[in-house]
PDB file of C-alpha atoms and ligand atoms in Angstrom:
ATOM      1  CA  MET A   1      86.365 279.833 142.700  1.00  0.00           C
ATOM      2  CA  THR A   2      85.430 276.632 144.044  1.00  0.00           C
ATOM      3  CA  SER A   3      86.154 276.102 147.716  1.00  0.00           C
ATOM      4  CA  TRP A   4      87.599 273.095 149.205  1.00  0.00           C
ATOM      5  CA  PRO A   5      86.224 269.937 149.771  1.00  0.00           C
ATOM      6  CA  ILE A   6      84.721 269.591 147.015  1.00  0.00           C
ATOM      7  CA  GLU A   7      82.757 265.818 147.219  1.00  0.00           C
ATOM      8  CA  GLY A   8      82.126 262.742 144.757  1.00  0.00           C
ATOM      9  CA  GLY A   9      81.275 259.025 144.205  1.00  0.00           C
ATOM     10  CA  CYS A  10      80.236 256.714 142.546  1.00  0.00           C
ATOM     11  CA  THR A  11      76.820 255.709 140.309  1.00  0.00           C
ATOM     12  CA  CYS A  12      75.633 253.549 142.639  1.00  0.00           C
ATOM     13  CA  ARG A  13      76.736 256.123 145.589  1.00  0.00           C
ATOM     14  CA  ALA A  14      78.595 253.237 147.764  1.00  0.00           C
ATOM     15  CA  VAL A  15      81.603 254.697 147.338  1.00  0.00           C
ATOM     16  CA  ARG A  16      82.024 258.450 148.587  1.00  0.00           C
ATOM     17  CA  TYR A  17      84.610 261.009 148.922  1.00  0.00           C
ATOM     18  CA  ALA A  18      85.962 264.184 149.480  1.00  0.00           C
ATOM     19  CA  MET A  19      88.742 266.139 147.752  1.00  0.00           C
ATOM     20  CA  THR A  20      90.000 268.446 150.431  1.00  0.00           C
ATOM     21  CA  SER A  21      92.188 270.890 147.911  1.00  0.00           C
ATOM     22  CA  ALA A  22      92.949 271.815 144.877  1.00  0.00           C
ATOM     23  CA  PRO A  23      95.138 268.945 142.337  1.00  0.00           C
ATOM     24  CA  LEU A  24      98.703 269.266 141.298  1.00  0.00           C
ATOM     25  CA  VAL A  25      97.491 269.113 137.993  1.00  0.00           C
ATOM     26  CA  VAL A  26      94.509 267.876 135.381  1.00  0.00           C
ATOM     27  CA  HIS A  27      95.230 266.232 132.519  1.00  0.00           C
ATOM     28  CA  CYS A  28      92.887 265.189 129.344  1.00  0.00           C
ATOM     29  CA  CYS A  29      94.614 262.399 128.483  1.00  0.00           C
ATOM     30  CA  HIS A  30      93.381 261.512 124.681  1.00  0.00           C
ATOM     31  CA  CYS A  31      95.716 258.048 124.618  1.00  0.00           C
ATOM     32  CA  ARG A  32      94.180 254.683 123.346  1.00  0.00           C
ATOM     33  CA  TRP A  33      94.806 253.224 126.922  1.00  0.00           C
ATOM     34  CA  CYS A  34      92.479 255.958 128.015  1.00  0.00           C
ATOM     35  CA  GLN A  35      89.979 255.689 125.204  1.00  0.00           C
ATOM     36  CA  ARG A  36      89.170 252.678 126.019  1.00  0.00           C
ATOM     37  CA  GLU A  37      89.106 252.232 129.342  1.00  0.00           C
ATOM     38  CA  THR A  38      86.245 255.074 129.097  1.00  0.00           C
ATOM     39  CA  GLY A  39      84.823 253.750 126.421  1.00  0.00           C
ATOM     40  CA  ALA A  40      84.773 257.386 125.045  1.00  0.00           C
ATOM     41  CA  SER A  41      87.410 260.317 123.466  1.00  0.00           C
ATOM     42  CA  PHE A  42      89.637 261.237 126.210  1.00  0.00           C
ATOM     43  CA  ALA A  43      89.724 260.640 130.536  1.00  0.00           C
ATOM     44  CA  LEU A  44      89.881 263.724 133.052  1.00  0.00           C
ATOM     45  CA  ASN A  45      92.347 263.010 135.600  1.00  0.00           C
ATOM     46  CA  ALA A  46      92.819 264.990 138.649  1.00  0.00           C
ATOM     47  CA  MET A  47      96.096 264.255 139.780  1.00  0.00           C
ATOM     48  CA  ILE A  48      96.534 264.526 143.742  1.00  0.00           C
ATOM     49  CA  GLU A  49      98.096 263.848 146.352  1.00  0.00           C
ATOM     50  CA  SER A  50      96.425 260.804 147.737  1.00  0.00           C
ATOM     51  CA  ASP A  51      96.067 262.173 151.138  1.00  0.00           C
ATOM     52  CA  ARG A  52      93.906 264.988 150.687  1.00  0.00           C
ATOM     53  CA  VAL A  53      91.447 262.109 149.132  1.00  0.00           C
ATOM     54  CA  ASN A  54      89.553 261.504 152.088  1.00  0.00           C
ATOM     55  CA  VAL A  55      86.718 258.278 151.256  1.00  0.00           C
ATOM     56  CA  ILE A  56      83.646 259.094 153.709  1.00  0.00           C
ATOM     57  CA  ALA A  57      81.545 256.305 152.409  1.00  0.00           C
ATOM     58  CA  GLY A  58      82.299 252.554 151.126  1.00  0.00           C
ATOM     59  CA  ALA A  59      85.646 251.292 150.591  1.00  0.00           C
ATOM     60  CA  PRO A  60      87.204 251.560 146.910  1.00  0.00           C
ATOM     61  CA  VAL A  61      88.587 247.923 145.817  1.00  0.00           C
ATOM     62  CA  LEU A  62      91.828 248.721 144.177  1.00  0.00           C
ATOM     63  CA  VAL A  63      91.735 246.718 140.668  1.00  0.00           C
ATOM     64  CA  ASP A  64      95.095 245.829 139.252  1.00  0.00           C
ATOM     65  CA  THR A  65      95.099 246.425 135.311  1.00  0.00           C
ATOM     66  CA  PRO A  66      98.084 246.318 132.518  1.00  0.00           C
ATOM     67  CA  SER A  67      98.815 250.124 131.414  1.00  0.00           C
ATOM     68  CA  ALA A  68     100.648 251.522 128.420  1.00  0.00           C
ATOM     69  CA  SER A  69     104.053 251.881 130.182  1.00  0.00           C
ATOM     70  CA  GLY A  70     103.777 247.929 131.234  1.00  0.00           C
ATOM     71  CA  LYS A  71     104.407 248.650 134.814  1.00  0.00           C
ATOM     72  CA  GLY A  72     100.301 248.461 135.171  1.00  0.00           C
ATOM     73  CA  GLN A  73      98.116 250.531 137.175  1.00  0.00           C
ATOM     74  CA  ARG A  74      95.852 250.081 139.906  1.00  0.00           C
ATOM     75  CA  ILE A  75      92.205 251.023 139.468  1.00  0.00           C
ATOM     76  CA  ALA A  76      90.304 252.239 142.261  1.00  0.00           C
ATOM     77  CA  ARG A  77      86.335 250.813 142.093  1.00  0.00           C
ATOM     78  CA  CYS A  78      83.078 250.549 143.985  1.00  0.00           C
ATOM     79  CA  PRO A  79      82.698 247.158 145.012  1.00  0.00           C
ATOM     80  CA  GLN A  80      79.318 247.164 144.211  1.00  0.00           C
ATOM     81  CA  CYS A  81      78.903 249.261 140.625  1.00  0.00           C
ATOM     82  CA  HIS A  82      82.521 248.774 139.700  1.00  0.00           C
ATOM     83  CA  VAL A  83      83.092 252.882 138.166  1.00  0.00           C
ATOM     84  CA  ALA A  84      85.797 253.582 138.628  1.00  0.00           C
ATOM     85  CA  VAL A  85      86.968 256.438 140.832  1.00  0.00           C
ATOM     86  CA  TRP A  86      90.378 257.071 140.207  1.00  0.00           C
ATOM     87  CA  SER A  87      94.130 255.372 139.769  1.00  0.00           C
ATOM     88  CA  HIS A  88      97.233 254.720 141.163  1.00  0.00           C
ATOM     89  CA  TYR A  89     100.520 254.445 138.535  1.00  0.00           C
ATOM     90  CA  ALA A  90     103.647 253.158 139.163  1.00  0.00           C
ATOM     91  CA  GLY A  91     105.424 256.535 138.998  1.00  0.00           C
ATOM     92  CA  GLY A  92     103.656 257.412 142.500  1.00  0.00           C
ATOM     93  CA  GLY A  93     102.161 254.710 143.606  1.00  0.00           C
ATOM     94  CA  THR A  94      99.670 254.635 146.130  1.00  0.00           C
ATOM     95  CA  ALA A  95     100.771 257.894 147.325  1.00  0.00           C
ATOM     96  CA  VAL A  96      99.269 259.512 144.442  1.00  0.00           C
ATOM     97  CA  SER A  97      95.812 259.496 142.678  1.00  0.00           C
ATOM     98  CA  PHE A  98      94.428 260.095 139.193  1.00  0.00           C
ATOM     99  CA  VAL A  99      90.495 260.964 140.339  1.00  0.00           C
ATOM    100  CA  ARG A 100      88.414 260.776 137.275  1.00  0.00           C
ATOM    101  CA  VAL A 101      86.775 263.941 137.203  1.00  0.00           C
ATOM    102  CA  GLY A 102      83.398 263.428 136.396  1.00  0.00           C
ATOM    103  CA  THR A 103      83.020 261.107 139.363  1.00  0.00           C
ATOM    104  CA  LEU A 104      82.753 264.569 141.134  1.00  0.00           C
ATOM    105  CA  ASP A 105      79.479 266.002 141.775  1.00  0.00           C
ATOM    106  CA  GLN A 106      80.734 269.421 139.983  1.00  0.00           C
ATOM    107  CA  PRO A 107      82.760 268.271 137.673  1.00  0.00           C
ATOM    108  CA  ASP A 108      82.769 271.798 136.047  1.00  0.00           C
ATOM    109  CA  ALA A 109      85.455 273.136 138.816  1.00  0.00           C
ATOM    110  CA  LEU A 110      87.991 270.989 137.404  1.00  0.00           C
ATOM    111  CA  PRO A 111      88.603 271.984 133.453  1.00  0.00           C
ATOM    112  CA  PRO A 112      91.989 270.500 132.344  1.00  0.00           C
ATOM    113  CA  ASP A 113      95.642 272.059 132.772  1.00  0.00           C
ATOM    114  CA  ILE A 114      96.633 270.542 130.067  1.00  0.00           C
ATOM    115  CA  HIS A 115      96.092 267.944 126.971  1.00  0.00           C
ATOM    116  CA  ILE A 116      98.063 265.191 126.854  1.00  0.00           C
ATOM    117  CA  PHE A 117      98.588 262.298 123.868  1.00  0.00           C
ATOM    118  CA  THR A 118      97.444 264.368 121.287  1.00  0.00           C
ATOM    119  CA  SER A 119      98.560 262.149 118.578  1.00  0.00           C
ATOM    120  CA  SER A 120      95.811 259.815 119.258  1.00  0.00           C
ATOM    121  CA  LYS A 121      93.213 262.601 119.869  1.00  0.00           C
ATOM    122  CA  GLN A 122      90.405 261.355 117.557  1.00  0.00           C
ATOM    123  CA  PRO A 123      89.796 263.115 114.906  1.00  0.00           C
ATOM    124  CA  TRP A 124      86.265 265.076 115.870  1.00  0.00           C
ATOM    125  CA  VAL A 125      87.558 266.141 119.620  1.00  0.00           C
ATOM    126  CA  VAL A 126      88.912 269.846 119.065  1.00  0.00           C
ATOM    127  CA  LEU A 127      90.811 271.637 121.493  1.00  0.00           C
ATOM    128  CA  PRO A 128      90.200 275.298 122.545  1.00  0.00           C
ATOM    129  CA  PRO A 129      92.581 277.361 120.937  1.00  0.00           C
ATOM    130  CA  GLY A 130      95.191 278.288 123.193  1.00  0.00           C
ATOM    131  CA  ALA A 131      94.713 274.955 125.127  1.00  0.00           C
ATOM    132  CA  PRO A 132      97.726 273.701 126.023  1.00  0.00           C
ATOM    133  CA  ALA A 133      98.490 269.884 124.009  1.00  0.00           C
ATOM    134  CA  VAL A 134     101.552 268.196 123.569  1.00  0.00           C
ATOM    135  CA  PRO A 135     102.119 265.362 121.454  1.00  0.00           C
ATOM    136  CA  GLU A 136     102.797 262.607 124.421  1.00  0.00           C
ATOM    137  CA  TYR A 137     103.730 263.039 127.717  1.00  0.00           C
ATOM    138  CA  TYR A 138     105.864 266.719 128.935  1.00  0.00           C
ATOM    139  CA  GLU A 139     108.239 268.289 131.369  1.00  0.00           C
ATOM    140  CA  ARG A 140     106.622 268.485 134.555  1.00  0.00           C
ATOM    141  CA  ASP A 141     108.517 271.767 135.378  1.00  0.00           C
ATOM    142  CA  LEU A 142     107.755 273.331 131.854  1.00  0.00           C
ATOM    143  CA  TYR A 143     103.656 273.128 132.477  1.00  0.00           C
ATOM    144  CA  TRP A 144     103.321 272.835 136.032  1.00  0.00           C
ATOM    145  CA  PRO A 145     102.105 276.226 138.569  1.00  0.00           C
ATOM    146  CA  PRO A 146     105.159 276.989 141.454  1.00  0.00           C
ATOM    147  CA  GLU A 147     102.527 275.586 144.301  1.00  0.00           C
ATOM    148  CA  SER A 148     102.192 271.859 142.271  1.00  0.00           C
ATOM    149  CA  LEU A 149     105.819 271.460 141.804  1.00  0.00           C
ATOM    150  CA  ALA A 150     106.343 272.482 145.736  1.00  0.00           C
ATOM    151  CA  ARG A 151     103.559 270.344 146.791  1.00  0.00           C
ATOM    152  CA  ARG A 152     105.931 268.130 145.042  1.00  0.00           C
ATOM    153  CA  VAL A 153     108.504 267.984 146.340  1.00  0.00           C
ATOM    154  CA  ALA A 154     106.623 267.984 149.935  1.00  0.00           C
ATOM    155  CA  MET A 155     105.094 264.316 148.814  1.00  0.00           C
ATOM    156  CA  ARG A 156     108.497 263.093 148.319  1.00  0.00           C
ATOM    157  CA  ALA A 157     110.139 264.046 151.116  1.00  0.00           C
ATOM    158  CA  LYS A 158     107.004 262.591 153.270  1.00  0.00           C
ATOM    159  CA  LEU A 159     107.821 259.275 151.410  1.00  0.00           C
ATOM    160  CA  GLY A 160     111.608 260.040 152.330  1.00  0.00           C
ATOM    161  CA  LEU A 161     112.461 259.910 147.896  1.00  0.00           C
ATOM    162  CA  PRO A 162     113.884 262.963 146.676  1.00  0.00           C
ATOM    163  CA  PRO A 163     113.138 266.269 145.239  1.00  0.00           C
ATOM    164  CA  ALA A 164     113.749 265.294 141.465  1.00  0.00           C
TER     165      ALA A 164
HETATM  166 ZN1  LIG B 201      78.766 252.422 143.422  1.00  0.00          ZN
HETATM  167 ZN1  LIG B 202      95.683 258.224 129.001  1.00  0.00          ZN
END
């Protein structure tokens, strides 16, 4: 079992952060946009409330970047080495962070909960049998554990938003 917080950061170590709890969900995204942005075959993103990610060194800069939705995303990058540590998407805005699991000191701690956009998965990537996987996106209520759904409702309440 992982004990929280766990830390991570960029390659030059100017930016360091701590995740203070387990994420809401971990997405392994096989979309073409993630393939391009990582230069690899998929992105591994831990979705978490931003107030559970504490910056402990440096100050990531938010870089406006196009996204598949057309609404754009803001990628938090180290101002020195420019490694991306997390993203904010239009849906949750800056209240939700998609932490790049590969920047954690112990990335093995957060395997994916679900594979998304497998319709564009590179064919050599073979998913473990039984791993939750969807061709594009998914319905949150069908895949998130009740604790994560409750945390999302609490987060939205804090922002003054309705539960849906
Ligand atoms: Zn850096
Ligand atoms: Zn993606």
